[in-house]
Short mmCIF file of C-alpha atoms in Angstrom, two decimals:
data_model
loop_
_atom_site.label_atom_id
_atom_site.label_comp_id
_atom_site.label_asym_id
_atom_site.label_seq_id
_atom_site.Cartn_x
_atom_site.Cartn_y
_atom_site.Cartn_z
CA UNK A 13 -0.01 0.00 0.00
CA UNK A 14 1.37 3.42 -0.83
CA UNK A 15 2.43 5.76 1.91
CA UNK A 16 0.26 8.77 2.82
CA UNK A 17 2.49 11.01 0.72
CA UNK A 18 2.42 8.72 -2.33
CA UNK A 19 1.83 10.56 -5.60
CA UNK A 20 -0.55 7.74 -6.63
CA UNK A 21 -3.03 8.85 -4.00
CA UNK A 22 -6.12 10.18 -5.80
CA UNK A 23 -9.37 11.52 -4.44
CA UNK A 24 -12.58 10.81 -6.34
CA UNK A 25 -16.07 11.82 -5.31
CA UNK A 26 -18.03 9.35 -3.23
CA UNK A 27 -19.69 8.78 0.14
CA UNK A 28 -16.47 9.60 2.03
CA UNK A 29 -14.85 13.01 2.34
CA UNK A 30 -11.10 13.43 2.00
CA UNK A 31 -10.57 13.82 5.74
CA UNK A 32 -12.11 10.39 6.29
CA UNK A 33 -9.86 8.88 3.65
CA UNK A 34 -6.77 10.41 5.26
CA UNK A 35 -7.77 8.95 8.61
CA UNK A 36 -8.42 5.62 6.97
CA UNK A 37 -4.79 5.44 5.84
CA UNK A 38 -3.78 5.72 9.52
CA UNK A 39 -6.09 2.89 10.62
CA UNK A 40 -4.47 -0.23 12.09
CA UNK A 41 -6.36 -3.44 12.71
CA UNK A 42 -6.80 -3.89 16.44
CA UNK A 43 -8.55 -6.91 17.93
CA UNK A 44 -8.24 -9.02 21.04
CA UNK A 45 -9.52 -12.38 22.21
CA UNK A 46 -10.15 -15.70 20.49
CA UNK A 47 -13.20 -17.93 20.62
CA UNK A 48 -13.02 -21.56 21.61
CA UNK A 49 -13.49 -23.04 18.13
CA UNK A 50 -11.25 -20.46 16.49
CA UNK A 51 -8.32 -21.78 18.53
CA UNK A 52 -9.12 -25.30 17.32
CA UNK A 53 -9.59 -24.25 13.68
CA UNK A 54 -6.43 -22.14 13.30
CA UNK A 55 -4.12 -25.12 12.49
CA UNK A 56 -6.51 -26.23 9.73
CA UNK A 57 -6.71 -22.74 8.29
CA UNK A 58 -2.92 -22.44 8.25
CA UNK A 59 -2.65 -25.72 6.32
CA UNK A 60 -5.31 -24.66 3.84
CA UNK A 61 -3.50 -21.37 3.24
CA UNK A 62 -0.73 -23.31 1.51
CA UNK A 63 -3.23 -24.35 -1.15
CA UNK A 64 -4.14 -20.75 -2.04
CA UNK A 65 -2.16 -19.39 -5.03
CA UNK A 66 0.01 -16.37 -4.32
CA UNK A 67 -1.76 -14.45 -7.09
CA UNK A 68 -5.18 -14.83 -5.40
CA UNK A 69 -6.39 -11.48 -4.06
CA UNK A 70 -7.58 -11.58 -0.44
CA UNK A 71 -10.79 -9.68 -1.26
CA UNK A 72 -11.54 -12.21 -4.00
CA UNK A 73 -11.43 -14.97 -1.39
CA UNK A 74 -13.92 -13.09 0.78
CA UNK A 75 -16.25 -12.39 -2.11
CA UNK A 76 -16.11 -16.01 -3.27
CA UNK A 77 -17.14 -17.17 0.20
CA UNK A 78 -20.03 -14.71 0.25
CA UNK A 79 -21.12 -15.93 -3.19
CA UNK A 80 -21.35 -19.49 -1.82
CA UNK A 81 -23.65 -18.37 0.98
CA UNK A 82 -25.66 -16.12 -1.32
CA UNK A 83 -26.26 -19.07 -3.65
CA UNK A 84 -27.51 -21.28 -0.80
CA UNK A 85 -29.76 -18.46 0.45
CA UNK A 86 -31.15 -17.93 -3.05
CA UNK A 87 -31.95 -21.62 -3.44
CA UNK A 88 -33.55 -21.75 0.01
CA UNK A 89 -35.74 -18.76 -0.79
CA UNK A 90 -36.67 -20.19 -4.19
CA UNK A 91 -37.68 -23.62 -2.90
CA UNK A 92 -39.04 -22.58 0.51
CA UNK A 93 -40.33 -19.00 0.05
CA UNK A 94 -42.41 -18.93 3.24
CA UNK A 95 -40.09 -21.10 5.40
CA UNK A 96 -42.80 -23.70 5.99
CA UNK A 97 -41.70 -26.31 3.45
CA UNK A 98 -39.27 -29.11 4.13
CA UNK A 99 -36.07 -28.10 2.29
CA UNK A 100 -34.46 -30.92 0.30
CA UNK A 101 -31.69 -32.80 2.08
CA UNK A 102 -29.25 -31.97 -0.70
CA UNK A 103 -29.94 -28.26 -0.26
CA UNK A 104 -29.30 -28.39 3.48
CA UNK A 105 -26.06 -30.27 2.89
CA UNK A 106 -25.09 -27.67 0.29
CA UNK A 107 -25.91 -24.87 2.73
CA UNK A 108 -23.66 -26.47 5.36
CA UNK A 109 -20.82 -26.88 2.82
CA UNK A 110 -21.32 -23.30 1.55
CA UNK A 111 -21.15 -21.94 5.08
CA UNK A 112 -18.00 -23.95 5.82
CA UNK A 113 -16.47 -22.56 2.63
CA UNK A 114 -17.37 -19.02 3.65
CA UNK A 115 -15.96 -19.54 7.12
CA UNK A 116 -12.73 -20.91 5.72
CA UNK A 117 -12.23 -18.27 3.05
CA UNK A 118 -13.15 -15.53 5.52
CA UNK A 119 -10.42 -16.83 7.83
CA UNK A 120 -7.89 -17.09 5.01
CA UNK A 121 -8.29 -13.61 3.52
CA UNK A 122 -6.35 -11.82 6.25
CA UNK A 123 -3.64 -14.48 6.24
CA UNK A 124 -3.38 -14.22 2.45
CA UNK A 125 -3.09 -10.42 2.69
CA UNK A 126 -0.17 -10.67 5.13
CA UNK A 127 1.39 -13.47 3.07
CA UNK A 128 1.32 -11.39 -0.14
CA UNK A 129 2.10 -8.07 1.53
CA UNK A 130 -1.19 -6.56 0.36
CA UNK A 131 -2.83 -5.89 3.71
CA UNK A 132 -4.70 -2.57 3.68
CA UNK A 133 -7.66 -0.88 5.37
CA UNK A 134 -9.69 -1.68 2.27
CA UNK A 135 -9.25 -5.39 2.95
CA UNK A 136 -10.52 -5.07 6.52
CA UNK A 137 -13.46 -2.99 5.40
CA UNK A 138 -14.30 -5.42 2.61
CA UNK A 139 -14.11 -8.35 5.03
CA UNK A 140 -16.38 -6.81 7.66
CA UNK A 141 -18.76 -5.47 5.03
CA UNK A 142 -19.21 -8.97 3.59
CA UNK A 143 -19.73 -10.26 7.15
CA UNK A 144 -22.61 -7.79 7.55
CA UNK A 145 -24.28 -9.08 4.39
CA UNK A 146 -23.61 -12.70 5.32
CA UNK A 147 -25.33 -12.23 8.67
CA UNK A 148 -28.63 -11.56 6.92
CA UNK A 149 -28.26 -14.32 4.34
CA UNK A 150 -27.17 -16.92 6.87
CA UNK A 151 -29.99 -16.10 9.27
CA UNK A 152 -32.54 -16.46 6.49
CA UNK A 153 -31.10 -19.89 5.62
CA UNK A 154 -31.18 -21.03 9.25
CA UNK A 155 -34.76 -19.83 9.74
CA UNK A 156 -35.90 -21.67 6.62
CA UNK A 157 -34.05 -24.87 7.62
CA UNK A 158 -35.63 -24.75 11.10
CA UNK A 159 -39.14 -24.04 9.81
CA UNK A 160 -39.57 -20.61 11.40
CA UNK A 161 -42.27 -19.80 8.86
CA UNK A 162 -44.69 -21.44 11.30
CA UNK A 163 -43.87 -18.60 13.71
CA UNK A 164 -42.93 -15.64 11.47
CA UNK A 165 -42.63 -13.26 14.41
CA UNK A 166 -39.77 -15.41 15.68
CA UNK A 167 -38.22 -15.39 12.21
CA UNK A 168 -38.10 -11.59 12.35
CA UNK A 169 -36.74 -11.76 15.90
CA UNK A 170 -33.94 -14.16 14.90
CA UNK A 171 -32.77 -11.96 12.04
CA UNK A 172 -33.15 -8.75 14.04
CA UNK A 173 -31.29 -10.21 17.01
CA UNK A 174 -28.40 -11.50 14.88
CA UNK A 175 -27.97 -8.16 13.11
CA UNK A 176 -28.23 -6.27 16.40
CA UNK A 177 -25.49 -8.44 17.92
CA UNK A 178 -23.28 -7.78 14.89
CA UNK A 179 -23.94 -4.05 15.16
CA UNK A 180 -23.31 -4.10 18.92
CA UNK A 181 -19.91 -5.77 18.43
CA UNK A 182 -18.81 -2.99 16.07
CA UNK A 183 -20.40 -0.32 18.26
CA UNK A 184 -18.19 -1.56 21.08
CA UNK A 185 -15.22 -1.36 18.72
CA UNK A 186 -16.27 2.18 17.78
CA UNK A 187 -16.22 3.12 21.45
CA UNK A 188 -12.96 1.43 22.41
CA UNK A 189 -11.00 1.39 19.14
CA UNK A 190 -10.60 -2.38 19.37
CA UNK A 191 -12.75 -5.32 18.33
CA UNK A 192 -13.26 -7.74 21.17
CA UNK A 193 -13.96 -11.44 20.57
CA UNK A 194 -15.50 -13.60 23.28
CA UNK A 195 -15.17 -17.30 24.01
CA UNK A 196 -18.44 -17.85 22.14
CA UNK A 197 -18.43 -15.74 19.00
CA UNK A 198 -18.86 -15.80 15.24
CA UNK A 199 -17.13 -19.14 14.65
CA UNK A 200 -19.37 -20.85 17.19
CA UNK A 201 -22.49 -19.26 15.69
CA UNK A 202 -21.51 -20.52 12.25
CA UNK A 203 -20.87 -24.01 13.65
CA UNK A 204 -24.33 -23.95 15.23
CA UNK A 205 -25.83 -22.96 11.87
CA UNK A 206 -24.07 -25.88 10.19
CA UNK A 207 -25.53 -28.17 12.86
CA UNK A 208 -29.02 -26.83 12.05
CA UNK A 209 -28.54 -27.57 8.34
CA UNK A 210 -27.27 -31.09 9.05
CA UNK A 211 -30.11 -31.83 11.47
CA UNK A 212 -32.71 -30.83 8.89
CA UNK A 213 -30.90 -32.74 6.15
CA UNK A 214 -30.97 -36.02 8.07
CA UNK A 215 -34.09 -35.67 10.23
CA UNK A 216 -36.31 -33.30 8.26
CA UNK A 217 -37.75 -29.94 9.24
CA UNK A 218 -40.24 -31.72 11.53
CA UNK A 219 -37.51 -32.28 14.09
CA UNK A 220 -37.76 -28.61 15.03
CA UNK A 221 -41.44 -29.05 15.99
CA UNK A 222 -40.67 -31.63 18.69
CA UNK A 223 -41.29 -30.77 22.34
CA UNK A 224 -38.01 -31.02 24.32
CA UNK A 225 -39.75 -30.73 27.72
CA UNK A 226 -42.99 -32.57 28.56
CA UNK A 227 -43.94 -29.99 31.19
CA UNK A 228 -43.71 -27.13 28.66
CA UNK A 229 -46.16 -27.94 25.85
CA UNK A 230 -45.59 -24.55 24.20
CA UNK A 231 -41.83 -25.09 23.86
CA UNK A 232 -40.45 -26.45 20.57
CA UNK A 233 -36.91 -27.44 19.67
CA UNK A 234 -36.67 -24.45 17.29
CA UNK A 235 -37.22 -22.12 20.27
CA UNK A 236 -33.78 -23.14 21.54
CA UNK A 237 -32.25 -21.07 18.72
CA UNK A 238 -33.56 -17.62 19.77
CA UNK A 239 -33.04 -18.50 23.43
CA UNK A 240 -29.40 -19.49 22.84
CA UNK A 241 -28.89 -16.35 20.72
CA UNK A 242 -30.01 -14.15 23.61
CA UNK A 243 -27.92 -16.04 26.17
CA UNK A 244 -24.77 -16.05 24.02
CA UNK A 245 -25.03 -12.31 23.33
CA UNK A 246 -25.53 -11.35 26.99
CA UNK A 247 -21.79 -10.80 27.74
CA UNK A 248 -21.44 -8.52 24.70
CA UNK A 249 -24.50 -6.52 25.70
CA UNK A 250 -23.10 -6.10 29.22
CA UNK A 251 -19.73 -4.88 27.91
CA UNK A 252 -21.43 -2.45 25.54
CA UNK A 253 -23.68 -1.12 28.29
CA UNK A 254 -20.70 -0.44 30.54
CA UNK A 255 -18.86 1.21 27.62
CA UNK A 256 -21.73 3.53 26.76
CA UNK A 257 -22.54 4.34 30.40
CA UNK A 258 -18.93 5.25 31.34
CA UNK A 259 -19.00 8.95 32.37
CA UNK A 260 -17.03 11.15 29.99
CA UNK A 261 -16.30 8.28 27.63
CA UNK A 262 -15.46 9.22 24.04
CA UNK A 263 -15.57 7.20 20.86
CA UNK A 264 -12.74 6.86 18.33
CA UNK A 265 -14.22 9.93 16.63
CA UNK A 266 -13.69 11.98 19.77
CA UNK A 267 -17.44 12.38 20.18
CA UNK A 268 -20.00 10.81 22.50
CA UNK A 269 -20.68 7.10 22.40
CA UNK A 270 -24.43 7.22 21.80
CA UNK A 271 -24.25 8.16 18.11
CA UNK A 272 -24.36 4.59 16.75
CA UNK A 273 -27.25 3.84 19.07
CA UNK A 274 -29.31 6.67 17.63
CA UNK A 275 -28.74 5.45 14.07
CA UNK A 276 -29.78 1.91 15.01
CA UNK A 277 -32.77 3.17 17.05
CA UNK A 278 -34.11 5.17 14.10
CA UNK A 279 -33.88 2.13 11.85
CA UNK A 280 -35.39 -0.15 14.50
CA UNK A 281 -38.39 2.10 15.09
CA UNK A 282 -39.21 2.27 11.38
CA UNK A 283 -38.66 -1.47 11.02
CA UNK A 284 -40.97 -2.09 13.98
CA UNK A 285 -43.65 0.05 12.30
CA UNK A 286 -43.30 -1.98 9.12
CA UNK A 287 -43.40 -5.25 11.05
CA UNK A 288 -46.50 -4.06 12.90
CA UNK A 289 -48.24 -3.29 9.64
CA UNK A 290 -47.23 -6.68 8.25
CA UNK A 291 -48.59 -8.48 11.34
CA UNK A 292 -51.89 -6.58 11.42
CA UNK A 293 -52.63 -7.26 7.74
CA UNK A 294 -51.40 -10.85 7.80
CA UNK A 295 -48.68 -10.04 5.25
CA UNK A 296 -45.97 -11.37 7.52
CA UNK A 297 -47.62 -14.80 7.63
CA UNK A 298 -47.97 -14.87 3.83
CA UNK A 299 -44.52 -13.47 2.93
CA UNK A 300 -42.24 -13.97 5.98
CA UNK A 301 -38.92 -14.37 4.17
CA UNK A 302 -39.52 -11.61 1.64
CA UNK A 303 -40.44 -9.05 4.31
CA UNK A 304 -37.57 -10.19 6.53
CA UNK A 305 -35.12 -9.53 3.68
CA UNK A 306 -36.72 -6.16 2.97
CA UNK A 307 -36.16 -5.15 6.60
CA UNK A 308 -32.73 -6.77 6.87
CA UNK A 309 -31.11 -5.12 3.84
CA UNK A 310 -31.24 -1.58 5.33
CA UNK A 311 -29.68 -2.98 8.51
CA UNK A 312 -26.79 -4.37 6.47
CA UNK A 313 -26.07 -0.89 5.12
CA UNK A 314 -26.29 0.63 8.61
CA UNK A 315 -23.76 -1.93 9.89
CA UNK A 316 -21.45 -1.06 7.01
CA UNK A 317 -21.77 2.64 7.78
CA UNK A 318 -20.74 1.98 11.38
CA UNK A 319 -17.72 -0.05 10.28
CA UNK A 320 -16.63 2.84 8.05
CA UNK A 321 -17.18 5.34 10.88
CA UNK A 322 -15.01 3.26 13.18
CA UNK A 323 -12.17 2.89 10.67
CA UNK A 324 -12.24 6.58 9.63
CA UNK A 325 -12.70 7.85 13.20
CA UNK A 326 -15.76 9.84 12.22
CA UNK A 327 -19.30 10.11 13.52
CA UNK A 328 -22.17 8.13 12.01
CA UNK A 329 -25.15 10.11 10.78
CA UNK A 330 -28.54 9.16 12.12
CA UNK A 331 -30.38 10.01 8.91
CA UNK A 332 -29.65 8.04 5.77
CA UNK A 333 -31.41 6.87 2.62
CA UNK A 334 -31.74 3.38 4.09
CA UNK A 335 -34.42 4.68 6.50
CA UNK A 336 -36.73 5.28 3.55
CA UNK A 337 -37.14 1.56 2.79
CA UNK A 338 -38.78 0.35 6.01
CA UNK A 339 -40.96 3.48 5.96
CA UNK A 340 -42.07 2.66 2.40
CA UNK A 341 -42.69 -0.93 3.43
CA UNK A 342 -44.93 0.17 6.31
CA UNK A 343 -46.93 2.54 4.10
CA UNK A 344 -47.06 0.13 1.17
CA UNK A 345 -48.36 -2.76 3.24
CA UNK A 346 -50.73 -0.59 5.21
CA UNK A 347 -52.41 1.30 2.35
CA UNK A 348 -50.70 0.21 -0.85
CA UNK A 349 -53.30 -2.41 -1.72
CA UNK A 350 -56.06 0.19 -2.15
CA UNK A 351 -54.10 3.43 -2.63
CA UNK A 352 -51.60 2.25 -5.24
CA UNK A 353 -53.23 -0.96 -6.37
CA UNK A 354 -50.20 -3.01 -5.33
CA UNK A 355 -50.21 -6.45 -3.74
CA UNK A 356 -48.21 -7.22 -0.60
CA UNK A 357 -45.81 -9.30 -2.64
CA UNK A 358 -45.20 -6.46 -5.11
CA UNK A 359 -44.53 -4.05 -2.26
CA UNK A 360 -42.16 -6.53 -0.60
CA UNK A 361 -40.27 -7.21 -3.81
CA UNK A 362 -40.03 -3.53 -4.68
CA UNK A 363 -38.66 -2.54 -1.28
CA UNK A 364 -36.30 -5.56 -1.21
CA UNK A 365 -34.79 -4.73 -4.59
CA UNK A 366 -34.49 -1.02 -3.75
CA UNK A 367 -32.90 -1.66 -0.32
CA UNK A 368 -30.48 -4.24 -1.71
CA UNK A 369 -29.51 -1.93 -4.59
CA UNK A 370 -28.98 0.96 -2.18
CA UNK A 371 -26.66 -1.20 -0.07
CA UNK A 372 -24.79 -2.59 -3.08
CA UNK A 373 -24.30 0.81 -4.73
CA UNK A 374 -23.10 2.33 -1.46
CA UNK A 375 -20.63 -0.52 -0.90
CA UNK A 376 -19.35 -0.36 -4.45
CA UNK A 377 -18.83 3.42 -4.37
CA UNK A 378 -16.98 3.23 -1.04
CA UNK A 379 -14.69 0.45 -2.28
CA UNK A 380 -13.98 2.29 -5.54
CA UNK A 381 -13.26 5.52 -3.66
CA UNK A 382 -10.91 3.88 -1.15
CA UNK A 383 -9.13 1.83 -3.83
CA UNK A 384 -8.44 4.97 -5.85
CA UNK A 385 -7.16 6.84 -2.82
CA UNK A 386 -4.89 3.99 -1.69
CA UNK A 387 -3.72 3.20 -5.20
CA UNK A 388 -4.80 -0.46 -5.00
CA UNK A 389 -7.25 -2.71 -6.79
CA UNK A 390 -10.24 -4.26 -5.04
CA UNK A 391 -10.22 -7.79 -6.47
CA UNK A 392 -6.71 -8.12 -7.90
CA UNK A 393 -3.21 -7.86 -6.52
CA UNK A 394 -1.54 -4.82 -8.09
#
């Protein structure tokens, strides 16, 4: 990567201002802690790194892994659009293999960057940005494999909780300047998702309807997933609460620590309004996965905006274009059927496409802008 004074440094217009780009060049990756499974998996990842060609760009590894998961999510949504069907065993096995591929390639990209001497802030941003998108896609796959379409409110909760945990982890990094990994973290969550896929592949989706406790007739095996999500995220929530509540505490931007919370709160309130409209009209029961994606895509962009704010040591704006999409979804579902003559499915598809395009265009513009400023290429080794 060129030095800050390199003549190849070039500013082009985009979402970031030049001050943010200058600060980005000063960013150093800072993380602490290792999860239990990560310690076990590291020897395997080091061995697999030897199989990666030296000419392979680290970001290309990350994007390839995301493409695997996106393909499994697309197939799941195509064959099980309302998460109430029994997904084919081959598809569940493919989803498990795709997730393992993503996990492996995501672990190798940083090692490949150091191995080839191409480590840069763009690589870290690209990695975490893909993680934000993968959180939504993976949660949709898990919810379909576990038959959450029977309880669509829990499907929304699962996706919202997973994205909130992801956001909270980076909010804590925004406050402290360092990402903190716990004993139970991303690697364990991905392993649990693989277990869900394998269970459905060999036992069928009906296994998630079983009652694990005779004295609790309302409890189903699938309920263990949201319960375990809440329990596993409790330590992170406690650390974040202490960080935000510390008197006089400042973020990496030198400002207060509540800024990311306001951005997430604004999105959450609008998403709750859209979810309420979907529940009251029955649209959530008829189109659970479609509406979950429409609400999850704006959250992906908000997570990416926080990651950029952390790496550029700048504040995150509360207002953003992504807030328009849940608002449109709420209005479209509530009155679109008689005001605009649109069906719930048409509203859901329209908002989903618009929100995904907004996120993709934003990500592409940021990557192009940073690559030009650093004098590097996004998917190739210069």
